[in-house]
Short mmCIF file of C-alpha atoms and ligand atoms in Angstrom, two decimals:
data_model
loop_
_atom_site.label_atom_id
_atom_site.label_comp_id
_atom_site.label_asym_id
_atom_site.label_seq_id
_atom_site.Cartn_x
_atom_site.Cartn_y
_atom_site.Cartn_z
CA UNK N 1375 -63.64 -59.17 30.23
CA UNK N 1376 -60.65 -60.89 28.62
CA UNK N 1377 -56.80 -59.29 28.87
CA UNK N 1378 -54.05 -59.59 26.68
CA UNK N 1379 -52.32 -59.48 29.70
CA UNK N 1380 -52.87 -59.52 33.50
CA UNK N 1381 -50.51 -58.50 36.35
CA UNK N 1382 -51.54 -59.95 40.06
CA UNK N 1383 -50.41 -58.80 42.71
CA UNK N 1384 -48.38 -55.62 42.34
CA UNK N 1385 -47.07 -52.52 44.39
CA UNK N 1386 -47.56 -49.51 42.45
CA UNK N 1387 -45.31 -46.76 42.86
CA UNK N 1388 -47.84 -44.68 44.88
CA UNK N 1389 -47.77 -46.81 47.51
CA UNK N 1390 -51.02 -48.83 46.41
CA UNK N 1391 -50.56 -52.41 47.38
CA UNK N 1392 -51.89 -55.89 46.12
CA UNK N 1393 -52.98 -54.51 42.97
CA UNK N 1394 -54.22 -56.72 39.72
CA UNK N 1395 -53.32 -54.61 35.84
CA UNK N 1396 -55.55 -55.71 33.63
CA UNK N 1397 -53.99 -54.56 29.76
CA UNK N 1398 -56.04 -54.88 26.30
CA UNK N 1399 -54.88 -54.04 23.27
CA UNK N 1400 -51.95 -52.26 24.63
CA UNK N 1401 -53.59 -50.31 26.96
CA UNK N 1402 -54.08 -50.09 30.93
CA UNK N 1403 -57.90 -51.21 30.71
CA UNK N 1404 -57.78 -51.81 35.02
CA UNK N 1405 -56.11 -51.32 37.85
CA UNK N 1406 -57.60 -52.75 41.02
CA UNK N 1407 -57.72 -55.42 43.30
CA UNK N 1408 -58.86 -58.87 43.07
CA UNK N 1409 -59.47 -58.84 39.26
CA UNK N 1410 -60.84 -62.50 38.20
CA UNK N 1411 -60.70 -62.15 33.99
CA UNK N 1412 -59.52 -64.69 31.52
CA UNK N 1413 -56.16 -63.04 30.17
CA UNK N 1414 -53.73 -64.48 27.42
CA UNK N 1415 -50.89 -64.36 29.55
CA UNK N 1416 -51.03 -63.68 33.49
CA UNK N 1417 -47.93 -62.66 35.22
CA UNK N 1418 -48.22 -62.85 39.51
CA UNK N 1419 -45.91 -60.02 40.46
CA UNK N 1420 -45.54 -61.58 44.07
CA UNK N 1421 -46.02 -58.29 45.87
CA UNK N 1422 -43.09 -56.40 44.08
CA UNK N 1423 -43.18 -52.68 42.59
CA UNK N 1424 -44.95 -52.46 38.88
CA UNK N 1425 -43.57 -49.02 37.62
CA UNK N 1426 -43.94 -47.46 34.44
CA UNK N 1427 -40.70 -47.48 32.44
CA UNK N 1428 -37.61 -45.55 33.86
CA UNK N 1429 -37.25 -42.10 31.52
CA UNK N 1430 -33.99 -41.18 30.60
CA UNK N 1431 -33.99 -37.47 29.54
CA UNK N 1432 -30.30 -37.07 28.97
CA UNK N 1433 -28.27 -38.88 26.84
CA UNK N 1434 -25.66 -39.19 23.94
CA UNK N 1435 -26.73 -41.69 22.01
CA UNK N 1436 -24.76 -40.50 19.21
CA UNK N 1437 -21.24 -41.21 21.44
CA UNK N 1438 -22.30 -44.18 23.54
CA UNK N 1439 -20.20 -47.40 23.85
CA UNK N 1440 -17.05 -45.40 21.88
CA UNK N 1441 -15.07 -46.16 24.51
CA UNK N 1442 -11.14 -45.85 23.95
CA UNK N 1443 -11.96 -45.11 19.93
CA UNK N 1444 -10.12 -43.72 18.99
CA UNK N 1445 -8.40 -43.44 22.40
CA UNK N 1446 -8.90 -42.67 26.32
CA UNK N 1447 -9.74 -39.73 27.79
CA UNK N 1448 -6.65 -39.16 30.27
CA UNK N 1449 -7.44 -35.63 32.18
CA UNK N 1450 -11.09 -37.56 32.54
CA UNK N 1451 -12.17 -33.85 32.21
CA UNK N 1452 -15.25 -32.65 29.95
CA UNK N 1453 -12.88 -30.58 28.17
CA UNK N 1454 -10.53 -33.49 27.12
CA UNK N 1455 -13.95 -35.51 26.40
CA UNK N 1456 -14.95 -32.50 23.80
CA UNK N 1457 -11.49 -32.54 22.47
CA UNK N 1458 -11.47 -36.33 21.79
CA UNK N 1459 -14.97 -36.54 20.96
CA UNK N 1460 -13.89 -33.95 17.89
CA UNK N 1461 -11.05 -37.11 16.88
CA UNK N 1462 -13.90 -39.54 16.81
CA UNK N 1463 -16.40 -37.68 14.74
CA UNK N 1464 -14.35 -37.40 11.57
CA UNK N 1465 -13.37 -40.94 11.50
CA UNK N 1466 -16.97 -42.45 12.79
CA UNK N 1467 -18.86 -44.08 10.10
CA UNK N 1468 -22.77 -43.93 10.07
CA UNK N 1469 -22.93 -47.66 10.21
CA UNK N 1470 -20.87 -47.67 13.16
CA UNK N 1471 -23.02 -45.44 15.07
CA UNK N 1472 -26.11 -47.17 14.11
CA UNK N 1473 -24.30 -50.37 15.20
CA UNK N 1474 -23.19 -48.86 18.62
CA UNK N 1475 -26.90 -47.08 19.23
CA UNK N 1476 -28.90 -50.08 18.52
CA UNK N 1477 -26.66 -52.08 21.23
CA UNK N 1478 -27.30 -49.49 23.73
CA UNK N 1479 -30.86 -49.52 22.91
CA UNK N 1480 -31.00 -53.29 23.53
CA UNK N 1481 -29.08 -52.93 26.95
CA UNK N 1482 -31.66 -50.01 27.85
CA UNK N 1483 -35.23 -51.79 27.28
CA UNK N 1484 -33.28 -54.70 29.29
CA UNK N 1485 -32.92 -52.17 31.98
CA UNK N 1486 -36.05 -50.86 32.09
CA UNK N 1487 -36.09 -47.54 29.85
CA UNK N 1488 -38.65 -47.01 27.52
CA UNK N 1489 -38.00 -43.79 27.08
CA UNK N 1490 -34.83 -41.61 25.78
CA UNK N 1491 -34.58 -37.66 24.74
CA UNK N 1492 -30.68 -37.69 23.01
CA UNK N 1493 -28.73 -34.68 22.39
CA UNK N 1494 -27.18 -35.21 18.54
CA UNK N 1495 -24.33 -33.63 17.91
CA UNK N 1496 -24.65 -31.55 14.30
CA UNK N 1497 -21.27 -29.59 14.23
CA UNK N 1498 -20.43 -32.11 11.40
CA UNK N 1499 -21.05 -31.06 7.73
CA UNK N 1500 -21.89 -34.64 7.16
CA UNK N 1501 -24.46 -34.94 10.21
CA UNK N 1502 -23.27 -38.24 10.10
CA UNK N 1503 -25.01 -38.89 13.70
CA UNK N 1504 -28.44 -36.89 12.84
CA UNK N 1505 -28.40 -39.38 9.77
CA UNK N 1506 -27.97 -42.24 12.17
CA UNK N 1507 -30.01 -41.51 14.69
CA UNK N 1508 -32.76 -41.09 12.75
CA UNK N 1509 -32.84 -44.25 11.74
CA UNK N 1510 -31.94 -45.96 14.89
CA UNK N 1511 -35.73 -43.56 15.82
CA UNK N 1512 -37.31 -45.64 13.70
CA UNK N 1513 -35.68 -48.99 14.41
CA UNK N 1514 -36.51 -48.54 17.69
CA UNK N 1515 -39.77 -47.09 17.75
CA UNK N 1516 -41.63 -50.07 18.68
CA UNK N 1517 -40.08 -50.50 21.61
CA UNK N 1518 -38.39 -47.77 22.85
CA UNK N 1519 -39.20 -43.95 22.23
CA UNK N 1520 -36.43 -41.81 21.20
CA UNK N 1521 -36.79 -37.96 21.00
CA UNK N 1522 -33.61 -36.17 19.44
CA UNK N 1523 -31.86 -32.85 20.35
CA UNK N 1524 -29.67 -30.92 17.41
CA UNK N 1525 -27.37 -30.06 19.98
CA UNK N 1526 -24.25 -27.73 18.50
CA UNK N 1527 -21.31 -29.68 20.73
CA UNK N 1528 -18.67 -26.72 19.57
CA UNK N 1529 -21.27 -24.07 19.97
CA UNK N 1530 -23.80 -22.82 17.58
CA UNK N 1531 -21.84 -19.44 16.90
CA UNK N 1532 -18.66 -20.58 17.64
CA UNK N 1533 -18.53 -23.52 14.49
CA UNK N 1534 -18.78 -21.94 11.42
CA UNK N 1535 -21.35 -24.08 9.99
CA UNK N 1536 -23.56 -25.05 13.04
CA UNK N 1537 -26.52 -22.64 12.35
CA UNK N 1538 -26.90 -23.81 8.71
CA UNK N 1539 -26.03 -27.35 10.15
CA UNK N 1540 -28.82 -26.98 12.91
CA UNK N 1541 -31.74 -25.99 10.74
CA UNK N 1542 -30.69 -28.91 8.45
CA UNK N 1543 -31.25 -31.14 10.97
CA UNK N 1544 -34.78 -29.81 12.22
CA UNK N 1545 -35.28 -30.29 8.60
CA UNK N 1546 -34.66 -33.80 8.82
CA UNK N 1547 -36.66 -34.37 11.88
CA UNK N 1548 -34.79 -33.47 14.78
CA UNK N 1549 -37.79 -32.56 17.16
CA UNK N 1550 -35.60 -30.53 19.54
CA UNK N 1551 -33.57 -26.87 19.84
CA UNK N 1552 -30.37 -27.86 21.87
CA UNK N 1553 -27.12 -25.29 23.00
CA UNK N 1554 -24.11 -24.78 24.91
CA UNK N 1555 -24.16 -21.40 26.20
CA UNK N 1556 -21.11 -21.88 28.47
CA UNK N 1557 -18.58 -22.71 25.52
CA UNK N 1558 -19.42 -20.13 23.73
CA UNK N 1559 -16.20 -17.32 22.82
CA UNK N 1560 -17.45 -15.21 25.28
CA UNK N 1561 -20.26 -14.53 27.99
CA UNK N 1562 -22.28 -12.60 25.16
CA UNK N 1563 -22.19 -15.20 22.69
CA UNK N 1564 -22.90 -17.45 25.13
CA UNK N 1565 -26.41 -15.16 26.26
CA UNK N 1566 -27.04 -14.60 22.41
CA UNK N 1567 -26.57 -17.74 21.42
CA UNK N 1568 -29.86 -18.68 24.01
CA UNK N 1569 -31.80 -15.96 22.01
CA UNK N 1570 -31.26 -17.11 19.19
CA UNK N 1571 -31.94 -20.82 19.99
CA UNK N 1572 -34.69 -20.21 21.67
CA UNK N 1573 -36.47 -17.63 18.83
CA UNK N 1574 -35.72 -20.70 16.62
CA UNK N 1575 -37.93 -22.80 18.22
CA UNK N 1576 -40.38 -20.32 18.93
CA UNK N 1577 -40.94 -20.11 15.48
CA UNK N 1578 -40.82 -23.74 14.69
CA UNK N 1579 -42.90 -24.45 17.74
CA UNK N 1580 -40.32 -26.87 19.21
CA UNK N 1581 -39.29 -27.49 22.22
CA UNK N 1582 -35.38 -26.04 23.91
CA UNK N 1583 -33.34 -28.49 26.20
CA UNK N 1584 -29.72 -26.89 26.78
CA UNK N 1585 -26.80 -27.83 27.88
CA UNK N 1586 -26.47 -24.89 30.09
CA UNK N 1587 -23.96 -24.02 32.43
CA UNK N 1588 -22.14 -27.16 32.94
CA UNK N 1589 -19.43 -25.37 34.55
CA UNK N 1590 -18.11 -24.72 37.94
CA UNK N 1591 -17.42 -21.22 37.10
CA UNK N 1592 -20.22 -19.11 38.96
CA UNK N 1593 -20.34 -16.38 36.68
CA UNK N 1594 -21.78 -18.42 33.96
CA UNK N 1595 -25.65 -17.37 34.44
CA UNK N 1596 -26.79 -17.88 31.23
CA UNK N 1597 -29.68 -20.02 32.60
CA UNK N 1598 -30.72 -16.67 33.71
CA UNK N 1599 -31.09 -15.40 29.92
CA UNK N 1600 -32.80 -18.85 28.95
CA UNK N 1601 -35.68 -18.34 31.57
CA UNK N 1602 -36.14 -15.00 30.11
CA UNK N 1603 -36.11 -15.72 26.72
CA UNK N 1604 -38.88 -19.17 27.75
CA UNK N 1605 -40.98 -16.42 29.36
CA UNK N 1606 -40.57 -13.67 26.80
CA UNK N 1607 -41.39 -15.92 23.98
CA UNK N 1608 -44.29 -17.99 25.87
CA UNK N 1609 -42.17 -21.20 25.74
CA UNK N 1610 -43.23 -21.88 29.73
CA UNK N 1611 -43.10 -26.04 30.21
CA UNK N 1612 -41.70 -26.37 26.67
CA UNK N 1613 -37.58 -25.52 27.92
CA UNK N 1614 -34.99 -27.16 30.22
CA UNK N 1615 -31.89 -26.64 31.22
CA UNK N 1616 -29.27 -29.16 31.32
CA UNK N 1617 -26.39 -29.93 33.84
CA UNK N 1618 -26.94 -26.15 35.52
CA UNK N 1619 -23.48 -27.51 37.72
CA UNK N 1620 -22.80 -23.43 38.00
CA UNK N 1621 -25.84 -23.08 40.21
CA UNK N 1622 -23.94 -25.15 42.90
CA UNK N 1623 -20.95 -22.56 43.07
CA UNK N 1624 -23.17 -19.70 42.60
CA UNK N 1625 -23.42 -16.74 45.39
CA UNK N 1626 -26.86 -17.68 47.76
CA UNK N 1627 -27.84 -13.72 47.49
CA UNK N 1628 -27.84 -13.84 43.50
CA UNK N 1629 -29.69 -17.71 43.57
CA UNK N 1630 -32.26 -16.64 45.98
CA UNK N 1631 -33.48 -13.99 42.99
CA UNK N 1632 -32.12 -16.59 40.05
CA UNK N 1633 -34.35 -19.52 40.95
CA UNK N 1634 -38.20 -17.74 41.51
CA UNK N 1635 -37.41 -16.62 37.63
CA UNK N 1636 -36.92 -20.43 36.64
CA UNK N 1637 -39.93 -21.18 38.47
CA UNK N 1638 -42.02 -18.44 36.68
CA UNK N 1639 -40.61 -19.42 33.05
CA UNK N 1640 -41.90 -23.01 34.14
CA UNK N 1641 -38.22 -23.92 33.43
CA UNK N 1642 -37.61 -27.96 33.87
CA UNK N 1643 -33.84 -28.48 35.61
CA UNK N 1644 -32.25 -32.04 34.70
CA UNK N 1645 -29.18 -32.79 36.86
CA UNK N 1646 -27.03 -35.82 35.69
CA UNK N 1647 -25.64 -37.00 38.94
CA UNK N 1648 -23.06 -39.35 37.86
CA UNK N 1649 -21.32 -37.36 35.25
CA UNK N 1650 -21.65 -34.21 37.52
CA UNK N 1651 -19.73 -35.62 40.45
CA UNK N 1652 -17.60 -37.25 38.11
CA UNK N 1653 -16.43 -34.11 35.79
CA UNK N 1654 -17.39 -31.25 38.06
CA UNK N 1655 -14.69 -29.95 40.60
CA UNK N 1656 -11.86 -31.05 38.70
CA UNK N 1657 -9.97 -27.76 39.09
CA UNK N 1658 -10.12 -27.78 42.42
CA UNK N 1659 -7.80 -28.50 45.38
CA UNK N 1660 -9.28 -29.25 48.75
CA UNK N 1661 -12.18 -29.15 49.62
CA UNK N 1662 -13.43 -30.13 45.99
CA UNK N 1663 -17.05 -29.26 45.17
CA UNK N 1664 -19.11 -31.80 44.19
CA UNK N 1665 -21.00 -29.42 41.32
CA UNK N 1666 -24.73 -31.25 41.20
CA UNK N 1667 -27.03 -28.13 40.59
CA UNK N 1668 -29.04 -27.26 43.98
CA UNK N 1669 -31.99 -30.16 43.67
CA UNK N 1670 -33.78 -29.29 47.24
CA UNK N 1671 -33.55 -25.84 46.43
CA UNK N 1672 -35.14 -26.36 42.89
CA UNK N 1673 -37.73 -28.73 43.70
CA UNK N 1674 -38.43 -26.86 46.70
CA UNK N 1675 -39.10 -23.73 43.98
CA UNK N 1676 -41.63 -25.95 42.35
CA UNK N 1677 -39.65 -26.78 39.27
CA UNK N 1678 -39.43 -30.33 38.07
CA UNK N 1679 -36.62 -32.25 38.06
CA UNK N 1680 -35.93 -34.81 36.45
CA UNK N 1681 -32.21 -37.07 36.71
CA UNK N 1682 -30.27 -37.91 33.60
CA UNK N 1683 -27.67 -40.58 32.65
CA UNK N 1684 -25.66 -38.38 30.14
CA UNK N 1685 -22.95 -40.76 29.11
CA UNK N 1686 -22.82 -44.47 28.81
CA UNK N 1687 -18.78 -45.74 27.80
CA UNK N 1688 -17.79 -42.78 25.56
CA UNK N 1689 -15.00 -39.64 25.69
CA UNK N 1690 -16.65 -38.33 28.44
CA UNK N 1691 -17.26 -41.74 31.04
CA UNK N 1692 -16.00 -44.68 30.99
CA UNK N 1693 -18.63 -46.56 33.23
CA UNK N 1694 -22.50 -47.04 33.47
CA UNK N 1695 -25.11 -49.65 31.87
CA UNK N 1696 -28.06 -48.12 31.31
CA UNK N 1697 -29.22 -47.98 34.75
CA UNK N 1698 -31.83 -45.18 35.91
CA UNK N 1699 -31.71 -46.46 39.33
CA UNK N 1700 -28.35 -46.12 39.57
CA UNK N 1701 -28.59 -42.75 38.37
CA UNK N 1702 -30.87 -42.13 41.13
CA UNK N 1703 -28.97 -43.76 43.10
CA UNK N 1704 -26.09 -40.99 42.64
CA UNK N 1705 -28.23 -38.27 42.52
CA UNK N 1706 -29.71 -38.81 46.11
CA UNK N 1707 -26.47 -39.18 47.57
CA UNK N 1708 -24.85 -36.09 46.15
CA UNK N 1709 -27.95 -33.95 46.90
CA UNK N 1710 -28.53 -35.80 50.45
CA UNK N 1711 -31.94 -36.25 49.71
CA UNK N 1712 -32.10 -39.05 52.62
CA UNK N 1713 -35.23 -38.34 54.15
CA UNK N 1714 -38.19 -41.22 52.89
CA UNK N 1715 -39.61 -38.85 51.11
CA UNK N 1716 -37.11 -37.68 49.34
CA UNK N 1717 -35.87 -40.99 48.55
CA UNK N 1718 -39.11 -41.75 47.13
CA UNK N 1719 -38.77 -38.68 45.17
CA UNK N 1720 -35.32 -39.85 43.65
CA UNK N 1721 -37.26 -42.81 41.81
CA UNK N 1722 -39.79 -40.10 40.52
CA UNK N 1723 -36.73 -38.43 39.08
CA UNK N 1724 -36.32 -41.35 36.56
CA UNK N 1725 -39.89 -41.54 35.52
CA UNK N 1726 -42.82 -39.53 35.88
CA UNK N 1727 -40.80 -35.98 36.39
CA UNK N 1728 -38.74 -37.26 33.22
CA UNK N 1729 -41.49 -38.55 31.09
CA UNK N 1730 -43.04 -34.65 31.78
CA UNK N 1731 -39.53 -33.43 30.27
CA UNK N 1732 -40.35 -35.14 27.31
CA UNK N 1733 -44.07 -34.37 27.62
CA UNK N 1734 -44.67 -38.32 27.28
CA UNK N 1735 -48.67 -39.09 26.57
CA UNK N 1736 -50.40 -42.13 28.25
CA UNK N 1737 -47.37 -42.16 30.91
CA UNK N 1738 -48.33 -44.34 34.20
CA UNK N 1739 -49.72 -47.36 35.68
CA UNK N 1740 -53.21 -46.35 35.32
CA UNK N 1741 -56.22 -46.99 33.94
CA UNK N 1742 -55.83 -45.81 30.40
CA UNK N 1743 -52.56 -45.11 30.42
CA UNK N 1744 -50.58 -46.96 27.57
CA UNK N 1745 -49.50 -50.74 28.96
CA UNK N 1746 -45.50 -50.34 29.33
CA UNK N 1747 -44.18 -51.39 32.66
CA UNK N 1748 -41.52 -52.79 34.46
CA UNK N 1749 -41.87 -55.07 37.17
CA UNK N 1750 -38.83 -54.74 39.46
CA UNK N 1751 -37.46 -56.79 42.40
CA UNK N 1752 -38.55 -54.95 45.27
CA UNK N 1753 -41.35 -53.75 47.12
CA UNK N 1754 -41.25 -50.03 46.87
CA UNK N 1755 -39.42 -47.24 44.79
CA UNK N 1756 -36.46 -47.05 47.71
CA UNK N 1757 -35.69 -50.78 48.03
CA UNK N 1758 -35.38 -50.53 43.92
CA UNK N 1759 -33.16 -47.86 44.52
CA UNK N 1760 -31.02 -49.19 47.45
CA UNK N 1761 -30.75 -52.66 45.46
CA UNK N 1762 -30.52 -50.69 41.64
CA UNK N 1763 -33.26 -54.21 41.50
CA UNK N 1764 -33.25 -56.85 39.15
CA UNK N 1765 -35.69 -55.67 36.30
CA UNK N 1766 -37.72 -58.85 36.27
CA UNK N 1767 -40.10 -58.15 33.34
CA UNK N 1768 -39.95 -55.38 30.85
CA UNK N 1769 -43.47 -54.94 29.42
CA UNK N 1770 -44.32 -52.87 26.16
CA UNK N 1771 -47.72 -52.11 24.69
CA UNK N 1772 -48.93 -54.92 27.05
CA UNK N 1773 -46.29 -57.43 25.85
CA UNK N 1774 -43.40 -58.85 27.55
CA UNK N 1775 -39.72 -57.94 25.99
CA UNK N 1776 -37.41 -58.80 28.21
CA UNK N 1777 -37.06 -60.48 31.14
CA UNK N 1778 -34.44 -60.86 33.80
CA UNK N 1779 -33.45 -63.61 36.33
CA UNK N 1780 -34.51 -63.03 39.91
CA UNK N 1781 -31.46 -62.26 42.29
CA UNK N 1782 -31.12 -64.04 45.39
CA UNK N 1783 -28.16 -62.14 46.56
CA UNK N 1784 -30.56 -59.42 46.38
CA UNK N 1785 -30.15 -58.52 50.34
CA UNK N 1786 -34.04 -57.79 50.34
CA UNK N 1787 -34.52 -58.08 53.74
CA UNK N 1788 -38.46 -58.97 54.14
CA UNK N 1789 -37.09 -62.64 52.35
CA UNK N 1790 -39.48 -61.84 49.32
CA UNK N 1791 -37.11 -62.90 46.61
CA UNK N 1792 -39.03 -66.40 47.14
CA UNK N 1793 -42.09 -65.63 47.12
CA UNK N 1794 -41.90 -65.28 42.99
CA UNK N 1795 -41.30 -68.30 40.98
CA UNK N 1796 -37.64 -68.07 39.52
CA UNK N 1797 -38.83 -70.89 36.64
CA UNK N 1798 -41.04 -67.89 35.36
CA UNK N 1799 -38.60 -65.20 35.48
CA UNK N 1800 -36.09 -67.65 33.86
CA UNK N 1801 -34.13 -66.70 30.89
CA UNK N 1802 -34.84 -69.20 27.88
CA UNK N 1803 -31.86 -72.24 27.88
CA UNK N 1804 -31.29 -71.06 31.72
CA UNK N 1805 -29.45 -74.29 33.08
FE1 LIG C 193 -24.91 -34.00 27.99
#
């Protein structure tokens, strides 16, 4: 059998070792050992981790790389980061979020991601960044899936024009029901604001992925409402909640009856561990909380988890680059999640759990699973985590995109950085 391409030599991230991936027309066509095929273009992995793409489930792609425009957040709260984020949107053109998108989208296929679900904010008349998104989806599209969330920023009864704004959007193609329960007037607007949302895309047959809770306040429940409302209106798999930071502050008694109802409704939970620890707490003296939603207590519950980025260089976070393993990085640290296992499970959090967020098809390294990868440098899925490691080859539909440099200041401790040829991994006009 011929390959387009063939892989030698690779860990897989379930701790199969020495493995050959044989891909055909974009397609996984093979995955075992010792494969001796003609292929178009062979690539000897050198014993390092082959992983399907790192899945980023959370992001603002709409905000991205707005940094300081039109000026800094100061308070480096989430409330300051709303209230500048309303400055930008007036003055933003489409262009210029196409412009700023498209560059992220570049620096995230470098990194790895094939995947993003972004949140668009529609409380904006113009839907300036549903119009621009949209586009960037196609752009993009052959590289890089993007699944968009009409997500009402000021609330979707407390703007004026955010219901008729939402359903335009859907209209347009926005796949996703977003919310904000928490900034909502008041509790009940929040909790009717997740009915409504929710019977929306019910009847649309859409999927829900809130914002939900991102407070530190541990009266706001409304996840409780939104795990109803998924179970009432058969919605089980198809809803998530976002940020859930009130679950850390919440009283044990009322979480130990909370989290069995998320598990029933199927509820997914996505955490995003470097925005959390970065925005939660901020009202706080001593000791300050750090305001990650309870991950072992979640997973432990059976619910999937799955870690987002959030906010790359806009009102809300100055810092980041697109990297899920630094994400994962974060999110093990705040959650302690030290033991191997749960290490391991950290690098699950940026792919498969994240690709079953966004219900991905043909996700994996697998026989007939669809042929993106990413070959990183280092062994397993902790060493990529401990070293956030260099993404050596990018791989898409069985074609190489993008490829990195090997680092030799890696620190991998087993010496493998030379065991793989640098010359191959080098950029083009590399000195
Ligand atoms: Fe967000």
């Amino acid at each position: 059998m011929e390959f387009d391409l063939l892989l030698k030599n690779a860990n897989l991230p379930d701790g199969q070792t020495g493995v050959d991936i044989g891909c055909a027309n974009g397609m996984i066509v093979a995955v075992e050992r010792g494969i001796n095929a003609e292929a178009a273009e062979v690539i000897d992995a050198g014993g390092y981790l082959v992983s399907p793409p790192f899945v980023d489930p959370h992001f603002h792609m709409d905000a991205t790389l707005s940094l300081g425009t039109p000026r800094m957040n100061v308070s480096g709260t989430l409330l300051e980061g709303i209230a500048l984020w309303g400055e930008l949107k007036p003055v933003q053109s489409v262009d210029e979020i196409v412009t700023r998108a498209l560059r992220y989208c570049d620096l995230a296929v470098s990194m790895g991601i094939g995947s993003i679900r972004s949140h668009v904010d529609i409380c904006d008349d113009e839907l300036k960044g549903v119009e621009a998104l949209l586009d960037v989806r196609s752009q993009v599209a052959s590289y890089l899936d993007l699944q968009l969330v009409g997500f009402p920023q000021d609330g979707v009864f407390r703007d004026p024009t955010a219901q008729t704004n939402l359903l335009r959007a859907l209209d347009m193609g926005v796949e996703i029901v977003g919310g904000i329960p928490h900034f909502e007037r008041t509790m009940q607007d929040g909790a009717r604001s997740v009915t409504y949302l929710c019977e929306l895309a019910a009847e649309r047959g859409l999927r829900v992925d809130m914002h939900c809770d991102e407070s530190d306040d541990p009266m706001s429940r409304h996840v409780e409402t939104l795990a109803y409302e998924t179970s009432r209106l058969g919605l089980e798999g198809r809803v998530t909640g976002s940020h859930l930071t009130s679950m850390h502050s919440m009283d044990n008694y009322y979480v130990s009856k909370l989290i069995p109802l998320m598990a029933e409704a199927e509820l997914h939970a996505i955490p995003n561990p470097l925005i959390n620890i970065m925005l939660q707490g901020r009202h706080d003296t001593y000791p300050k909380r750090r305001g990650q939603t309870r991950v072992p207590e979640l997973r432990e519950a059976g619910i999937n988890i799955g870690f987002g980025s959030d906010c790359v260089m806009d009102p809300w976070y100055s810092l980041g680059r697109g990297d899920m393993l630094d994400v994962a990085n974060m999110g093990l640290h705040v959650a302690q999640l030290s033991s191997r296992k749960d290490m391991a499970w950290c690098f699950d959090a940026v792919t498969e759990n994240s690709a079953k967020i966004m219900g991905l098809e043909g996700y994996g390294v697998r026989k007939g699973c669809k042929a993106n990868m990413v070959l990183l440098q280092a062994v397993d899925p902790i060493e990529a985590i401990r070293l956030r490691a260099t993404r050596l080859a990018v791989i898409r539909a069985g074609k190489v995109i993008s490829r990195t440099q090997a680092s030799y200041a890696a620190l991998n401790l087993d010496g493998r950085p030379g065991t793989v040829d640098p010359a191959q991994y080098a950029p083009k006009n590399a000195g």
